[in-house]
PDB file of C-alpha atoms and ligand atoms in Angstrom:
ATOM      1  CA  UNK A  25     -10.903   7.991 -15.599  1.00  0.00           C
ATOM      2  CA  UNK A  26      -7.735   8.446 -17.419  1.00  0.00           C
ATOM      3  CA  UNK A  27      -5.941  10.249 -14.469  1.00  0.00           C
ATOM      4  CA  UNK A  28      -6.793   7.392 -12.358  1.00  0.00           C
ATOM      5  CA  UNK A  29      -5.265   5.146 -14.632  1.00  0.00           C
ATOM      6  CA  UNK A  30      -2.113   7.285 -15.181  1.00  0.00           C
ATOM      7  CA  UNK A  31      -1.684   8.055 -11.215  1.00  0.00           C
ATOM      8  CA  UNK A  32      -2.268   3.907 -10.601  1.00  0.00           C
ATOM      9  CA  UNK A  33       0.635   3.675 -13.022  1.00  0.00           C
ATOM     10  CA  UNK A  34       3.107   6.091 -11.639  1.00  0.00           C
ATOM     11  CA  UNK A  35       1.849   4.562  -7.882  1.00  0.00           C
ATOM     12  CA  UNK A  36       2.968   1.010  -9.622  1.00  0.00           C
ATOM     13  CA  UNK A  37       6.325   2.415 -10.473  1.00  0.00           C
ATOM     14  CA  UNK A  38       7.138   2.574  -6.813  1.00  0.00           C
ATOM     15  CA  UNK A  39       6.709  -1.293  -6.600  1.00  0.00           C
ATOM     16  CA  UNK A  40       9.291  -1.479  -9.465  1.00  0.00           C
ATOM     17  CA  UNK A  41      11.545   1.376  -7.969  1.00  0.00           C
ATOM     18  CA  UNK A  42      11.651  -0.741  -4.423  1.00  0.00           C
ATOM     19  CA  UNK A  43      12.297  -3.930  -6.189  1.00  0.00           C
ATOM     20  CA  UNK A  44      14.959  -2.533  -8.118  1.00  0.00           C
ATOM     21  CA  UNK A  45      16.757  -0.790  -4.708  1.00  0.00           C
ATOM     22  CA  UNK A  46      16.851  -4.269  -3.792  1.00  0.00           C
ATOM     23  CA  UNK A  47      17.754  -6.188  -6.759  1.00  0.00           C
ATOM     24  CA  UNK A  48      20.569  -3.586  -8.227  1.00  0.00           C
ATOM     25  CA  UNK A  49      21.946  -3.866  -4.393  1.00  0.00           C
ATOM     26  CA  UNK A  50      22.988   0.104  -3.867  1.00  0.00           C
ATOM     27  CA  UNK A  51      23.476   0.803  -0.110  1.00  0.00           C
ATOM     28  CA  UNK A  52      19.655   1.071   1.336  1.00  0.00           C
ATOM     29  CA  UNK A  53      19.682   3.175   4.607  1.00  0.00           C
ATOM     30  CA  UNK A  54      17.520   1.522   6.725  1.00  0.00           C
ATOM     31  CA  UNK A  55      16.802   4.552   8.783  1.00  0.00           C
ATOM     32  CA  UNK A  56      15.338   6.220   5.395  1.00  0.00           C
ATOM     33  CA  UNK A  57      13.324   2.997   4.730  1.00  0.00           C
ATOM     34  CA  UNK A  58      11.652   3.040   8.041  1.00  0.00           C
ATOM     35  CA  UNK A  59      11.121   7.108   8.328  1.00  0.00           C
ATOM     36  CA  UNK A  60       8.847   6.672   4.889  1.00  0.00           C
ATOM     37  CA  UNK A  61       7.511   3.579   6.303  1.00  0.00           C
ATOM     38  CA  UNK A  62       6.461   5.529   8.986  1.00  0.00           C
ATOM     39  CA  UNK A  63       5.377   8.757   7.264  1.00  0.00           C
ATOM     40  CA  UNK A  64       3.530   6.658   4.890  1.00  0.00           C
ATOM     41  CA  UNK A  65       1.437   4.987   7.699  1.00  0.00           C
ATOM     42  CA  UNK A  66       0.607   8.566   9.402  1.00  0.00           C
ATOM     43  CA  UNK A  67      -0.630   9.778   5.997  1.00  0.00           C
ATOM     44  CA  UNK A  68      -2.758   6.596   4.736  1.00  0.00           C
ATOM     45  CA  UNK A  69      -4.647   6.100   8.216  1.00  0.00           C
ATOM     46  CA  UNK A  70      -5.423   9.984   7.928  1.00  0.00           C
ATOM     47  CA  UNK A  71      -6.619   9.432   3.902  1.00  0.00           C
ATOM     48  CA  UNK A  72      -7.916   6.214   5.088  1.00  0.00           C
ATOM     49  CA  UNK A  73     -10.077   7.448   8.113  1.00  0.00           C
ATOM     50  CA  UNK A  74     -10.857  11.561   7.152  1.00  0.00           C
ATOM     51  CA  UNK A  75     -11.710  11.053   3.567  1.00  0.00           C
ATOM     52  CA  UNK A  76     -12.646   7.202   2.585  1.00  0.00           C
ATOM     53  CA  UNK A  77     -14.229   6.609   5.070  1.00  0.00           C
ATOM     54  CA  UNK A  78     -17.311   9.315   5.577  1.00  0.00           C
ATOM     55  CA  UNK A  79     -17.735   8.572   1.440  1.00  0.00           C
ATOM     56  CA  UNK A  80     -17.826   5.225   2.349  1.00  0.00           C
ATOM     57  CA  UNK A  81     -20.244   5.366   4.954  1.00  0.00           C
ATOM     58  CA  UNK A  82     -22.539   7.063   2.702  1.00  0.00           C
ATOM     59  CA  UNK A  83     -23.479   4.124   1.127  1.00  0.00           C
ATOM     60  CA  UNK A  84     -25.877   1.124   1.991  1.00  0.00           C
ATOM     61  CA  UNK A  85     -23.894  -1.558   3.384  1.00  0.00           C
ATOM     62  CA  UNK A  86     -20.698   0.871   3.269  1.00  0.00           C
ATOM     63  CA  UNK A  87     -19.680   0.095   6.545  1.00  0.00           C
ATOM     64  CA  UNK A  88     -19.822  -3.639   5.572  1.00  0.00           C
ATOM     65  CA  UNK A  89     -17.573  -3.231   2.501  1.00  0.00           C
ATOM     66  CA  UNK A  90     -15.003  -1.769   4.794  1.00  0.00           C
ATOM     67  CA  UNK A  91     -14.875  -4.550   7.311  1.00  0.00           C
ATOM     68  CA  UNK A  92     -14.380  -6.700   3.938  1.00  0.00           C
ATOM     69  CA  UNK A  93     -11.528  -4.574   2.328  1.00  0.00           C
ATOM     70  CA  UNK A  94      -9.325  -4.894   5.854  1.00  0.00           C
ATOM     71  CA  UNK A  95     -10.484  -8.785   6.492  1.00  0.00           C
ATOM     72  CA  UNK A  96      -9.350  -9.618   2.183  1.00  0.00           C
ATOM     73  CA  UNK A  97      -5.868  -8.357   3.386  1.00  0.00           C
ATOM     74  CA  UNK A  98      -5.528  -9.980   6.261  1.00  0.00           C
ATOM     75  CA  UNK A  99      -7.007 -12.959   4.968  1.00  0.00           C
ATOM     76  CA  UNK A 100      -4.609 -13.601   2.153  1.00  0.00           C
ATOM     77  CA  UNK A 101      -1.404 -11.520   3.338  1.00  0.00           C
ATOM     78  CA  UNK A 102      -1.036 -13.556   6.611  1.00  0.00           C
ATOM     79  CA  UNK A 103      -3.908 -15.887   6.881  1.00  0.00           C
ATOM     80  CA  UNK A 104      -3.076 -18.025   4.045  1.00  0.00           C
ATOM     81  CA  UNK A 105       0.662 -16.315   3.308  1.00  0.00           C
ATOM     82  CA  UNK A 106       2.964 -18.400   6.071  1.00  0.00           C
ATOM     83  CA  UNK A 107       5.511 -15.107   5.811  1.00  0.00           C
ATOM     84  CA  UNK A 108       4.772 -11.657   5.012  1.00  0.00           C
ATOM     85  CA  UNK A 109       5.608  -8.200   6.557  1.00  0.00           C
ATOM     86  CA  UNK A 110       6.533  -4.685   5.796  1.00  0.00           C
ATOM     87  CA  UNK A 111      10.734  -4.082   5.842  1.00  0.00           C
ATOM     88  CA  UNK A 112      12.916  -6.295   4.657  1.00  0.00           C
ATOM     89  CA  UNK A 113      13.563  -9.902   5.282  1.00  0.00           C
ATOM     90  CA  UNK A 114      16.104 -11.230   8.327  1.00  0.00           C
ATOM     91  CA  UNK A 115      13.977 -13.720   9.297  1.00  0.00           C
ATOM     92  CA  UNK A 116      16.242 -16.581   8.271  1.00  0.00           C
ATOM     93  CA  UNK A 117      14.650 -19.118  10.326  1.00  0.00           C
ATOM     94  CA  UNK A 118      11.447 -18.469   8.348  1.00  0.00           C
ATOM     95  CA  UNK A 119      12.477 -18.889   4.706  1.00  0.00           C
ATOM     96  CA  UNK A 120      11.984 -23.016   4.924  1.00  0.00           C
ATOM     97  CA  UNK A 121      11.600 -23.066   0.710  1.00  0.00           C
ATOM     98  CA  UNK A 122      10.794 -20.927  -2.057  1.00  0.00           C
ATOM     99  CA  UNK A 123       6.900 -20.995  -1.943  1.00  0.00           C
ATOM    100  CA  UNK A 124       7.551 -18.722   1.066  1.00  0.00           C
ATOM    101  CA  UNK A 125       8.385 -15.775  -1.578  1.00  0.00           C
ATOM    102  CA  UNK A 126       5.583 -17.439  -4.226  1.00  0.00           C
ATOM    103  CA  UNK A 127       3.021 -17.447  -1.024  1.00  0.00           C
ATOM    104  CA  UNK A 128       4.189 -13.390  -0.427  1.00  0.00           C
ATOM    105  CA  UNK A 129       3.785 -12.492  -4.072  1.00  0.00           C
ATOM    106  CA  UNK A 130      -0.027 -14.067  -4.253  1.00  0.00           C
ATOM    107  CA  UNK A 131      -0.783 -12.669  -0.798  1.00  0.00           C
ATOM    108  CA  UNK A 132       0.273  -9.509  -2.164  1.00  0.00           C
ATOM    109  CA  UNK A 133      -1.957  -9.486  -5.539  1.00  0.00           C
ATOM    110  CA  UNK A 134      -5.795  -8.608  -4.030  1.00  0.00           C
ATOM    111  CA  UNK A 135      -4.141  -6.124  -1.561  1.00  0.00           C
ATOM    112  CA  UNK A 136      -2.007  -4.433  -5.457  1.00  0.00           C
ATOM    113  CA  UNK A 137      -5.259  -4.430  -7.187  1.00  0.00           C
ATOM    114  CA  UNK A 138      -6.865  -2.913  -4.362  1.00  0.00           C
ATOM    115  CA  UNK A 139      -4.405   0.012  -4.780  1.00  0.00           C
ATOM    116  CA  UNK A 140      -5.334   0.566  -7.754  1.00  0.00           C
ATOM    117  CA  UNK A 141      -9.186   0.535  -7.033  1.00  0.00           C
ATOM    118  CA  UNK A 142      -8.397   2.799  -4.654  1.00  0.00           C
ATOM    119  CA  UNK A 143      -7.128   5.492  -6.765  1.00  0.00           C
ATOM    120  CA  UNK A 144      -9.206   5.289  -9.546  1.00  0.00           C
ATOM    121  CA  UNK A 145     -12.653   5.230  -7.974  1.00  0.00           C
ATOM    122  CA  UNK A 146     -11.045   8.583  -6.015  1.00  0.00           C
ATOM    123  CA  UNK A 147     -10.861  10.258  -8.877  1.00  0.00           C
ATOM    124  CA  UNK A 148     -14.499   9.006  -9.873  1.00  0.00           C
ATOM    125  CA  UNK A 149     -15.828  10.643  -6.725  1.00  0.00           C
ATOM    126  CA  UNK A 150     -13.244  13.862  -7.483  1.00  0.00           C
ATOM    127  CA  UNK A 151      -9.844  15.225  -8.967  1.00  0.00           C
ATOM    128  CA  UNK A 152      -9.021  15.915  -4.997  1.00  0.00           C
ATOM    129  CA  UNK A 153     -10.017  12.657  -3.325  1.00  0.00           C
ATOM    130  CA  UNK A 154      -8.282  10.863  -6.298  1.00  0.00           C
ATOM    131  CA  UNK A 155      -4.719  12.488  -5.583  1.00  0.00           C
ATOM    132  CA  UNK A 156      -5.118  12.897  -2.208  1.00  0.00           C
ATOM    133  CA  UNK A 157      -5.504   9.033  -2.194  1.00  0.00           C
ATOM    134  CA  UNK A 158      -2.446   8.712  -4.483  1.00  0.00           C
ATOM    135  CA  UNK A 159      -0.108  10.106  -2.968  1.00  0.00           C
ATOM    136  CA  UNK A 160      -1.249   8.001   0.035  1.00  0.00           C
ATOM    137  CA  UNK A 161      -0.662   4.954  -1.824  1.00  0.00           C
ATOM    138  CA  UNK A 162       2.694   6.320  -3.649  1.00  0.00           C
ATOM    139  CA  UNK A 163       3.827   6.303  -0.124  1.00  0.00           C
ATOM    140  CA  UNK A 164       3.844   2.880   0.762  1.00  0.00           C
ATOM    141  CA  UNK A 165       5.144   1.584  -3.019  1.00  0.00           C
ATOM    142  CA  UNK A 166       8.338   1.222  -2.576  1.00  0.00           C
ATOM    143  CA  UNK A 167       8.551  -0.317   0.888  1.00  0.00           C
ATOM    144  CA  UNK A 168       6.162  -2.375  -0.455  1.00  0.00           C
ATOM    145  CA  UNK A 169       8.498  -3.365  -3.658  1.00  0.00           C
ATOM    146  CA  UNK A 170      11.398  -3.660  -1.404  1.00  0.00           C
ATOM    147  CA  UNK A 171       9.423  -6.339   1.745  1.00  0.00           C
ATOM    148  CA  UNK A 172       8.486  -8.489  -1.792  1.00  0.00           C
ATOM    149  CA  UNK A 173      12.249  -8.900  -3.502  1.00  0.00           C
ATOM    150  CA  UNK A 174      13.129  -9.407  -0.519  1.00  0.00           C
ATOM    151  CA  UNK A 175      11.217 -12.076   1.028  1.00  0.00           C
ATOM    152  CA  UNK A 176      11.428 -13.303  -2.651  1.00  0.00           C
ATOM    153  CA  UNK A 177      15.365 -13.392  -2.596  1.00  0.00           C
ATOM    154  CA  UNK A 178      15.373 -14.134   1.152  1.00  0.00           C
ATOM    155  CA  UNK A 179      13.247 -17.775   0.479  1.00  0.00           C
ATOM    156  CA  UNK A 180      15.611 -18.870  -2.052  1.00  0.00           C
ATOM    157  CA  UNK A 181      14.248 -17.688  -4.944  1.00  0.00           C
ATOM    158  CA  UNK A 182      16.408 -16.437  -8.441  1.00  0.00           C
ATOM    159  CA  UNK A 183      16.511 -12.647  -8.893  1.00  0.00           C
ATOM    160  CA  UNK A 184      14.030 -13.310 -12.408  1.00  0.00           C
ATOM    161  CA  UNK A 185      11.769 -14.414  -9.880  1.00  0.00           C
ATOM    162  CA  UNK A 186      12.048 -11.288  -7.628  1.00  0.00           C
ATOM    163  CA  UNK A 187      11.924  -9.046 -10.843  1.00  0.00           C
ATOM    164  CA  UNK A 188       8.820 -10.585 -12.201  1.00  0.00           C
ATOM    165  CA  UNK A 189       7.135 -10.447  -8.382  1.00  0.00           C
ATOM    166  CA  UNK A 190       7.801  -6.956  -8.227  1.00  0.00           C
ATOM    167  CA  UNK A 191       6.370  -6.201 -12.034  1.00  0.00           C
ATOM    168  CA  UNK A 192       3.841  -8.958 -10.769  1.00  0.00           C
ATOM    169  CA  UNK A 193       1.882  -6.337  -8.038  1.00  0.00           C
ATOM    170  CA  UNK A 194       2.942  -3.314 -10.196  1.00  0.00           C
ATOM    171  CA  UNK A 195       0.551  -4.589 -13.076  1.00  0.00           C
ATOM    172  CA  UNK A 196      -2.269  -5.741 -10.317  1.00  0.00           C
ATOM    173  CA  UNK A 197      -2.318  -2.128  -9.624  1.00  0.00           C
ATOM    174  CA  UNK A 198      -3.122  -1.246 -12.914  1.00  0.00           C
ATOM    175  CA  UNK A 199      -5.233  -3.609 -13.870  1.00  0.00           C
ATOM    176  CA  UNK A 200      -7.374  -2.452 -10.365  1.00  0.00           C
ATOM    177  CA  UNK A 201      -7.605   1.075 -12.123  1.00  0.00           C
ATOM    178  CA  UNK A 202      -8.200  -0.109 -14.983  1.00  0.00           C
ATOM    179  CA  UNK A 203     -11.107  -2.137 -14.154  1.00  0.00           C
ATOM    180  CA  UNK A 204     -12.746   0.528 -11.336  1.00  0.00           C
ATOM    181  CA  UNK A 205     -14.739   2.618 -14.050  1.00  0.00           C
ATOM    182  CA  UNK A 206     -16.293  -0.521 -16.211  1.00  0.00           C
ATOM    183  CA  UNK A 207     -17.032  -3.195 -13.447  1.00  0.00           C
ATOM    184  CA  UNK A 208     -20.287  -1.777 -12.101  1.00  0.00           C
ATOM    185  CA  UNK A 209     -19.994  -3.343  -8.363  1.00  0.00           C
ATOM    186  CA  UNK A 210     -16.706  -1.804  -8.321  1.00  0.00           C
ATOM    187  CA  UNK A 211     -17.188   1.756  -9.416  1.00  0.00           C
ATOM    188  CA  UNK A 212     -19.968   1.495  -6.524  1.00  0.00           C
ATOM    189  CA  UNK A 213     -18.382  -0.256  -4.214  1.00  0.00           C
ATOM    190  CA  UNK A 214     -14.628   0.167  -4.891  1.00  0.00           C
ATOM    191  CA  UNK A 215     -13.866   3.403  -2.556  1.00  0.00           C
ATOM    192  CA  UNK A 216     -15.574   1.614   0.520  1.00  0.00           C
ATOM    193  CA  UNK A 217     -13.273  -1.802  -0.239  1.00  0.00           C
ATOM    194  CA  UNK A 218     -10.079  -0.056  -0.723  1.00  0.00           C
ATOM    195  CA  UNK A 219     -11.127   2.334   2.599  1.00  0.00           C
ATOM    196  CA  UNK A 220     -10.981  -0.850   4.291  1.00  0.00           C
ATOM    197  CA  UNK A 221      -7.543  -2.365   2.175  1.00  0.00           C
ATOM    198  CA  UNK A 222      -5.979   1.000   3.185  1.00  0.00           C
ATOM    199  CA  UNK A 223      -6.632   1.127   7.078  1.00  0.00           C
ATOM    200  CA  UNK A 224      -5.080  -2.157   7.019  1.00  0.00           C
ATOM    201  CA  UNK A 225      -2.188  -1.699   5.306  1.00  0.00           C
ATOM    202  CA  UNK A 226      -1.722   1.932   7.519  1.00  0.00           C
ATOM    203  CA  UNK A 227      -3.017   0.891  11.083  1.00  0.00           C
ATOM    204  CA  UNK A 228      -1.724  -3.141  10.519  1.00  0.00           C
ATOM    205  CA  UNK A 229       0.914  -3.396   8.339  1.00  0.00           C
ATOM    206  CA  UNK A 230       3.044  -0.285   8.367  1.00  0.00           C
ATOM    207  CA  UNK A 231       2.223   0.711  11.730  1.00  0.00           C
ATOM    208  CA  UNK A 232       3.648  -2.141  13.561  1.00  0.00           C
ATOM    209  CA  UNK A 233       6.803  -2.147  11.438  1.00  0.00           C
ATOM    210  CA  UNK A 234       7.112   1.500  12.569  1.00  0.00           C
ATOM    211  CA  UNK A 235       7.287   0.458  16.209  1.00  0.00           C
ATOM    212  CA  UNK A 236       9.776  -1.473  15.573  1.00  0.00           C
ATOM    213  CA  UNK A 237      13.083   1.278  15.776  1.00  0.00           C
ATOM    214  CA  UNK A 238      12.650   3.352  18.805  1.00  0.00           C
ATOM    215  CA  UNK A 239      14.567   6.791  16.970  1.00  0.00           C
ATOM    216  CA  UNK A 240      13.141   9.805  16.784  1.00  0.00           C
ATOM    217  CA  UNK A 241      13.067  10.054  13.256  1.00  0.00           C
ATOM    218  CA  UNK A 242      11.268   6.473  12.706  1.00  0.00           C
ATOM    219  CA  UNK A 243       9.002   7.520  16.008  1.00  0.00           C
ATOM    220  CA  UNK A 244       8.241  10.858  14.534  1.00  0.00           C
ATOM    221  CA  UNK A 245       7.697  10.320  10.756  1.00  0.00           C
ATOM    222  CA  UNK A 246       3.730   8.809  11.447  1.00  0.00           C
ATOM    223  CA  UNK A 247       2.941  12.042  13.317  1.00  0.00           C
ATOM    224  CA  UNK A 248       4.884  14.069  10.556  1.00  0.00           C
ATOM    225  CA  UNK A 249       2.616  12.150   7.936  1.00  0.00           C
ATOM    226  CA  UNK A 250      -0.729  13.074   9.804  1.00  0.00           C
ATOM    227  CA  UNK A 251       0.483  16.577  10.074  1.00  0.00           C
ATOM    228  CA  UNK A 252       1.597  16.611   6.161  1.00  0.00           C
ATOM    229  CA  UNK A 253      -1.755  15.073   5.203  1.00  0.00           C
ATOM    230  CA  UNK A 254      -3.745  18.086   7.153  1.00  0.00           C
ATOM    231  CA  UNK A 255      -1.659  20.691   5.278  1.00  0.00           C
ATOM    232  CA  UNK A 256      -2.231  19.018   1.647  1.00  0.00           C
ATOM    233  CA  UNK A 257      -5.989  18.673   3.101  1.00  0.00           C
ATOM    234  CA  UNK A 258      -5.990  22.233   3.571  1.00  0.00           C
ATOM    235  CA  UNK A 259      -4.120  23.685   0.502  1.00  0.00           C
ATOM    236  CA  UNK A 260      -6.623  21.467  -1.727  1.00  0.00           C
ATOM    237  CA  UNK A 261      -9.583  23.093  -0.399  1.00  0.00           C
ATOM    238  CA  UNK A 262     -11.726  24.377  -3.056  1.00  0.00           C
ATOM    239  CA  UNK A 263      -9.712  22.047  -5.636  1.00  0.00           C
ATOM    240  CA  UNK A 264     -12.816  19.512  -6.796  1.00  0.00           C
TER     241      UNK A 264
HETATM  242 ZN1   ZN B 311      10.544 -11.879   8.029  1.00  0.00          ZN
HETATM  243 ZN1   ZN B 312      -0.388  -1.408  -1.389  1.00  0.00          ZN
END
């Protein structure tokens, strides 16, 4: 339980480590941005689909948890969020006022505390599953840190603002964790909902922002984090 917690925490520290690439303003290579955009993708959908999944499945009404997790993202990241994707923000045209940012930020929460849940009911099921699954979500932390300041900054917003946002999804994270071992429903349920949260944030959000740049290193970073995910797969064998 405490691992959980602890790897939840270091995941949330991504959030903070993106926001703070944008809000400190050192030179971000965009090329680096989207080749761990794209690695990250190849190495949830693999977590997502090889290992949540058959656990999930397991369950009664498993399947139906899953179609749940990926409909509460899309649902309140673009559904009700008028502005919200992976990389950062040029969509000028877009930022109308600052509830743009506010709209991203709240979008963003079920999707953080998901993260979270994710991790912490891995480490219920095992010590593998649980850091298999965090490194997963490590990956996508701070491109996920860096699309929020930015949208945040982007809509007009003060950098305050962009600093609490960040901290904002960081502490959802925790607080998802956190709550995974003492919320019945959730220690049951939690690894089927966040199997679901995952695919869609792999397969739907970083996905399509990884067809985006057509280099070889942006193009060849998903397959890279497939193949990196079978290694680690492999080398934890026998690791419960
Ligand atoms: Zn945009
Ligand atoms: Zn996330």
């Amino acid at each position: 339980m405490i691992r959980g917690i602890l790897c939840a925490g270091l995941a949330a520290l991504g959030d903070v480590i993106g926001g703070l690439l944008v809000l400190t303003g050192p030179e971000r290579s965009r090329r680096a941005l989207n080749a761990l955009v794209g690695f990250g993708a190849g190495f949830m959908l693999a977590v997502a689909l090889v290992e949540m999944m058959p656990k999930a499945i397991g369950l009664p009404g498993g399947l139906l948890a899953i179609v749940l997790g990926y409909l509460l993202v899309h649902l309140t990241q673009h559904t009700l969020t008028p502005h919200f994707h992976f990389g950062e923000e040029t969509h000028g045209e877009a930022m109308v006022s600052r509830g743009v940012g506010v709209y991203a930020l709240v979008g963003l929460l079920p999707h953080s505390f998901f993260d979270g849940v994710a991790i912490s009911s891995g480490f219920l099921a095992s010590n593998r599953l649980g850091l298999l699954i965090f490194i997963a979500i490590l990956l996508h932390k701070v491109p996920t840190g860096v699309s929020l300041a930015s949208v945040v900054l982007a809509s007009g917003n003060d950098r305050r603002t962009a600093y609490g946002a960040v901290l904002g999804i960081a502490a959802e994270t925790i607080l998802g964790a956190l709550l995974t071992p003492i919320i019945p429903p959730l220690a049951e349920y939690g690894l089927a909902l966040a199997a679901g949260v995952t695919l869609y944030v792999a397969a739907s959000n970083l996905v399509p922002e990884a067809q985006h740049e057509r280099s070889w290193l942006t193009q060849g970073s998903l397959f890279v984090g497939a193949l990196v995910f079978y290694v680690v797969d492999i080398l934890m064998r026998g690791f419960e």
